[in-house]
Short mmCIF file of C-alpha atoms in Angstrom, two decimals:
data_model
loop_
_atom_site.label_atom_id
_atom_site.label_comp_id
_atom_site.label_asym_id
_atom_site.label_seq_id
_atom_site.Cartn_x
_atom_site.Cartn_y
_atom_site.Cartn_z
CA MET A 1 0.03 -0.14 -0.06
CA ARG A 2 1.30 3.45 -0.92
CA ALA A 3 1.84 5.80 1.93
CA THR A 4 -0.39 8.83 2.16
CA ALA A 5 1.40 11.71 0.51
CA ILE A 6 2.32 14.69 2.86
CA ARG A 7 0.55 17.65 1.36
CA PRO A 8 -1.78 20.38 2.55
CA ARG A 9 -5.36 19.45 2.33
CA PRO A 10 -7.56 22.72 2.53
CA ASP A 11 -10.77 20.76 1.90
CA GLN A 12 -10.17 18.88 5.18
CA ILE A 13 -9.30 21.99 7.18
CA ALA A 14 -12.41 23.83 5.62
CA GLU A 15 -14.74 21.13 6.64
CA LEU A 16 -13.23 20.79 10.32
CA THR A 17 -13.58 24.57 10.81
CA ARG A 18 -16.86 25.36 8.97
CA GLY A 19 -18.60 28.02 10.84
CA LEU A 20 -15.77 28.60 13.27
CA TYR A 21 -13.56 31.67 13.89
CA LEU A 22 -10.00 30.44 14.96
CA PRO A 23 -8.57 30.34 17.40
CA LEU A 24 -11.40 29.36 19.71
CA PRO A 25 -11.99 31.58 22.76
CA GLU A 26 -9.72 31.00 25.78
CA VAL A 27 -10.61 28.31 28.35
CA SER A 28 -10.76 30.19 31.77
CA ASN A 29 -7.71 29.65 34.06
CA ASP A 30 -10.33 28.50 36.75
CA HIS A 31 -11.33 25.66 34.50
CA LEU A 32 -7.72 24.82 33.73
CA GLU A 33 -7.05 24.70 37.30
CA VAL A 34 -9.96 22.36 37.83
CA ILE A 35 -8.43 20.15 34.97
CA ALA A 36 -5.12 20.21 36.63
CA GLU A 37 -6.49 19.12 39.92
CA SER A 38 -8.39 16.34 38.33
CA LEU A 39 -5.42 15.05 36.44
CA LEU A 40 -3.45 15.15 39.74
CA ARG A 41 -6.18 13.06 41.43
CA ALA A 42 -6.42 10.61 38.65
CA PHE A 43 -2.61 10.28 38.81
CA SER A 44 -2.55 9.75 42.50
CA ASP A 45 -5.24 7.06 42.27
CA VAL A 46 -3.44 5.27 39.36
CA ARG A 47 -0.03 5.47 41.22
CA LYS A 48 -1.69 3.89 44.49
CA ARG A 49 -3.34 1.18 42.42
CA SER A 50 -0.60 0.38 40.02
CA PRO A 51 2.80 1.67 41.57
CA SER A 52 5.03 -0.85 39.56
CA THR A 53 3.49 0.57 36.30
CA VAL A 54 4.01 4.17 37.38
CA ALA A 55 7.74 3.43 38.46
CA SER A 56 8.75 1.58 35.55
CA GLY A 57 6.15 1.19 32.88
CA THR A 58 6.00 2.86 29.56
CA GLU A 59 4.58 6.30 28.96
CA ALA A 60 1.70 4.67 26.95
CA GLU A 61 0.97 2.16 29.92
CA ILE A 62 0.72 5.11 32.49
CA THR A 63 -1.32 7.13 29.97
CA ALA A 64 -3.80 4.36 29.33
CA LEU A 65 -4.47 3.96 33.04
CA MET A 66 -4.85 7.71 33.08
CA GLU A 67 -7.37 7.72 30.29
CA ALA A 68 -9.39 4.96 32.03
CA ARG A 69 -9.37 6.84 35.43
CA LEU A 70 -10.23 10.15 33.95
CA ASN A 71 -13.45 8.56 32.32
CA THR A 72 -14.34 6.74 35.36
CA MET A 73 -14.28 10.05 37.23
CA ILE A 74 -16.89 11.39 34.84
CA GLU A 75 -19.53 9.12 36.57
CA GLN A 76 -18.29 9.66 40.00
CA ASP A 77 -17.32 13.29 40.47
CA PRO A 78 -20.35 15.69 39.58
CA LEU A 79 -17.95 18.79 38.93
CA TRP A 80 -15.67 16.84 36.48
CA GLY A 81 -18.87 15.09 34.84
CA GLN A 82 -20.28 18.66 34.22
CA LEU A 83 -16.92 19.94 32.62
CA VAL A 84 -15.94 16.91 30.50
CA LEU A 85 -17.67 14.64 28.01
CA CYS A 86 -15.04 11.96 27.71
CA VAL A 87 -11.36 11.58 27.55
CA THR A 88 -9.54 9.61 24.61
CA ARG A 89 -6.00 8.36 24.24
CA GLY A 90 -4.23 8.65 20.90
CA LYS A 91 -7.29 10.11 18.97
CA GLU A 92 -6.40 10.84 15.29
CA SER A 93 -6.47 14.49 14.50
CA LEU A 94 -5.25 16.79 11.68
CA SER A 95 -2.32 19.11 11.78
CA PHE A 96 -3.03 22.75 11.09
CA ASP A 97 -3.07 22.49 7.26
CA GLY A 98 -4.06 19.01 6.88
CA SER A 99 -0.75 17.66 5.66
CA HIS A 100 -1.05 15.07 8.37
CA LEU A 101 -4.36 13.33 8.86
CA GLU A 102 -3.26 10.91 11.75
CA LYS A 103 -1.67 12.99 14.50
CA ARG A 104 -2.07 11.15 17.70
CA PRO A 105 -1.87 13.38 20.81
CA ASP A 106 -1.60 11.34 24.03
CA LEU A 107 -5.03 12.59 25.59
CA SER A 108 -7.82 14.60 24.38
CA ILE A 109 -10.22 15.93 26.83
CA TYR A 110 -13.58 16.72 25.18
CA LEU A 111 -15.17 19.63 27.30
CA SER A 112 -18.92 19.99 27.58
CA ASN A 113 -19.01 23.59 26.21
CA ARG A 114 -16.47 23.37 23.53
CA ASN A 115 -16.46 22.49 19.73
CA ARG A 116 -16.02 18.74 19.45
CA GLY A 117 -13.46 19.25 16.66
CA PHE A 118 -11.00 20.85 19.01
CA PRO A 119 -10.69 19.08 22.39
CA LEU A 120 -8.11 20.28 24.99
CA ILE A 121 -4.91 18.34 24.02
CA ILE A 122 -2.57 16.86 26.63
CA GLU A 123 1.09 15.51 25.66
CA ALA A 124 2.65 13.30 28.27
CA LYS A 125 6.25 12.64 28.68
CA ILE A 126 8.33 10.63 31.18
CA VAL A 127 11.36 12.70 32.77
CA ASP A 128 13.94 10.58 33.79
CA ALA A 129 17.63 11.73 33.27
CA THR A 130 18.93 7.99 33.96
CA THR A 131 17.15 6.88 30.78
CA SER A 132 17.80 9.96 28.64
CA LYS A 133 14.38 11.39 28.96
CA THR A 134 15.40 14.90 29.66
CA GLU A 135 13.78 18.29 29.69
CA ALA A 136 15.18 18.61 26.14
CA LEU A 137 13.32 15.53 24.87
CA TYR A 138 10.17 17.17 26.70
CA CYS A 139 10.38 20.18 24.74
CA ASP A 140 11.52 18.80 21.39
CA LYS A 141 8.81 16.07 21.35
CA GLY A 142 6.20 17.89 23.36
CA ILE A 143 6.10 21.90 23.25
CA ARG A 144 7.46 21.85 19.59
CA ARG A 145 4.38 20.06 18.45
CA PHE A 146 2.03 23.00 19.70
CA VAL A 147 4.44 25.65 18.29
CA GLU A 148 4.59 24.17 14.78
CA GLY A 149 0.74 23.44 14.55
CA ASP A 150 0.68 19.61 14.91
CA TYR A 151 -1.56 19.81 17.99
CA ALA A 152 -3.96 22.15 19.39
CA TRP A 153 -3.79 24.65 16.65
CA GLY A 154 -7.27 25.81 16.91
CA ASN A 155 -7.05 26.32 20.69
CA ARG A 156 -5.21 28.93 22.80
CA GLU A 157 -4.00 26.48 25.39
CA ALA A 158 -2.76 23.09 25.88
CA PHE A 159 -1.39 20.69 28.61
CA MET A 160 2.10 18.85 29.09
CA VAL A 161 2.22 16.42 31.59
CA ALA A 162 5.41 14.89 33.01
CA TYR A 163 5.69 11.58 34.75
CA VAL A 164 8.80 12.43 36.87
CA ARG A 165 11.08 9.63 37.93
CA ASP A 166 14.41 11.35 38.88
CA GLY A 167 13.21 14.05 41.31
CA SER A 168 13.19 16.87 38.70
CA SER A 169 10.93 19.85 38.81
CA ILE A 170 9.74 22.66 36.77
CA GLY A 171 11.94 25.07 38.50
CA THR A 172 15.09 23.09 38.51
CA LYS A 173 15.05 21.72 35.05
CA LEU A 174 12.17 23.17 32.70
CA THR A 175 12.61 26.78 33.53
CA PRO A 176 16.62 26.90 33.19
CA PHE A 177 16.14 24.92 29.95
CA LEU A 178 13.65 27.40 28.57
CA SER A 179 15.35 30.43 29.86
CA SER A 180 18.57 29.23 27.71
CA ALA A 181 16.36 28.62 24.65
CA MET A 182 14.77 32.15 25.02
CA SER A 183 18.21 33.76 24.50
CA GLU A 184 18.58 32.21 21.18
CA THR A 185 17.48 34.05 17.89
CA PRO A 186 14.60 33.44 17.26
CA PRO A 187 13.82 32.13 20.75
CA GLY A 188 13.85 28.33 20.85
CA TYR A 189 10.27 26.94 21.06
CA LEU A 190 9.26 30.47 20.36
CA ILE A 191 9.13 30.95 24.20
CA GLU A 192 7.61 34.31 25.03
CA VAL A 193 6.90 33.81 28.87
CA LEU A 194 8.96 31.43 31.01
CA PRO A 195 6.92 29.04 33.19
CA ASN A 196 4.94 30.67 35.81
CA ALA A 197 4.11 28.78 38.89
CA VAL A 198 0.53 28.42 39.96
CA SER A 199 1.25 29.02 43.53
CA ALA A 200 -2.06 27.93 45.07
CA PHE A 201 -1.66 24.51 43.54
CA SER A 202 -0.71 21.53 45.67
CA THR A 203 1.95 20.16 43.22
CA ASP A 204 4.37 21.16 40.32
CA LEU A 205 2.05 23.23 37.96
CA ALA A 206 3.12 26.21 35.96
CA HIS A 207 2.20 27.75 32.45
CA SER A 208 4.44 29.15 29.76
CA ARG A 209 3.56 31.08 26.69
CA HIS A 210 4.84 30.41 23.16
CA GLY A 211 4.39 32.01 19.70
CA ARG A 212 3.26 29.79 16.64
CA SER A 213 5.16 29.31 13.47
CA PHE A 214 2.20 28.78 11.12
CA VAL A 215 -0.61 30.53 9.81
CA TYR A 216 -4.33 29.28 9.03
CA ALA A 217 -5.48 28.22 5.70
CA GLY A 218 -8.69 26.63 4.45
CA HIS A 219 -11.17 28.40 6.49
CA SER A 220 -13.17 31.71 6.91
CA SER A 221 -11.50 33.15 9.99
CA PRO A 222 -10.47 36.83 9.32
CA ASN A 223 -7.25 36.37 11.17
CA LEU A 224 -4.75 34.02 9.70
CA GLU A 225 -2.19 34.07 12.58
CA PRO A 226 -3.14 31.73 15.43
CA GLY A 227 -1.44 33.92 18.12
CA PRO A 228 0.38 32.42 21.01
CA ILE A 229 -0.49 29.39 22.97
CA SER A 230 -0.51 28.95 26.84
CA VAL A 231 1.11 25.73 27.58
CA TRP A 232 0.37 24.37 31.18
CA HIS A 233 2.90 22.11 32.65
CA LEU A 234 1.97 19.63 35.24
CA TRP A 235 4.78 17.48 36.69
CA LEU A 236 3.86 14.27 38.71
CA SER A 237 6.16 12.39 40.82
CA CYS A 238 6.16 8.69 40.12
CA LEU A 239 7.32 7.99 43.63
CA GLU A 240 5.17 7.31 46.38
CA PRO A 241 4.69 10.41 48.79
#
């Protein structure tokens, strides 16, 4: 079977965005904090029930447990159930111009008050320097996908989740790395604002802001530029507290 050609597909984008103006309106910080708190709670439950998988399993194994737990919570938690319709893992999606038809973000959260074509996207990465899973990989295979329009290109926000196995934190690893990238010309990962900690949160949570290197095509929005994206970083310890 011949591989699908990599080429823009404006008809695919036009159909997906029919009747929409992009980027979509912001999700409120209050809702994003509720989502972060729910992700933390789901992870804590998964870590308690499946400690060996969290400690030594693959990223896919941990994320599959997270998907199942987050969907179960919809039936158990009234607030989460009001906010979220469902959570899917590896849901195929389009890149910004339709060149790629089968992009598979780790988790897609379908919010009850949002367009179904543009779920809240979560990319998950293991952070463990002993196995060369560093903050550089987290940014190259995570943040960059938002900057270049592979994921969340119709949204103004997205999540990165780190399953941390080496004691790293946003402050000790991610912020210094992005600070160094910010000094490049142009700034690496188009970083505009370094991670800003959410001080009221009970774990390692921060959000950074990044420019985006693409323009919209194939739809009727008057503004072809997507503007920056806010990336929320939630770093979760794989070690039992």
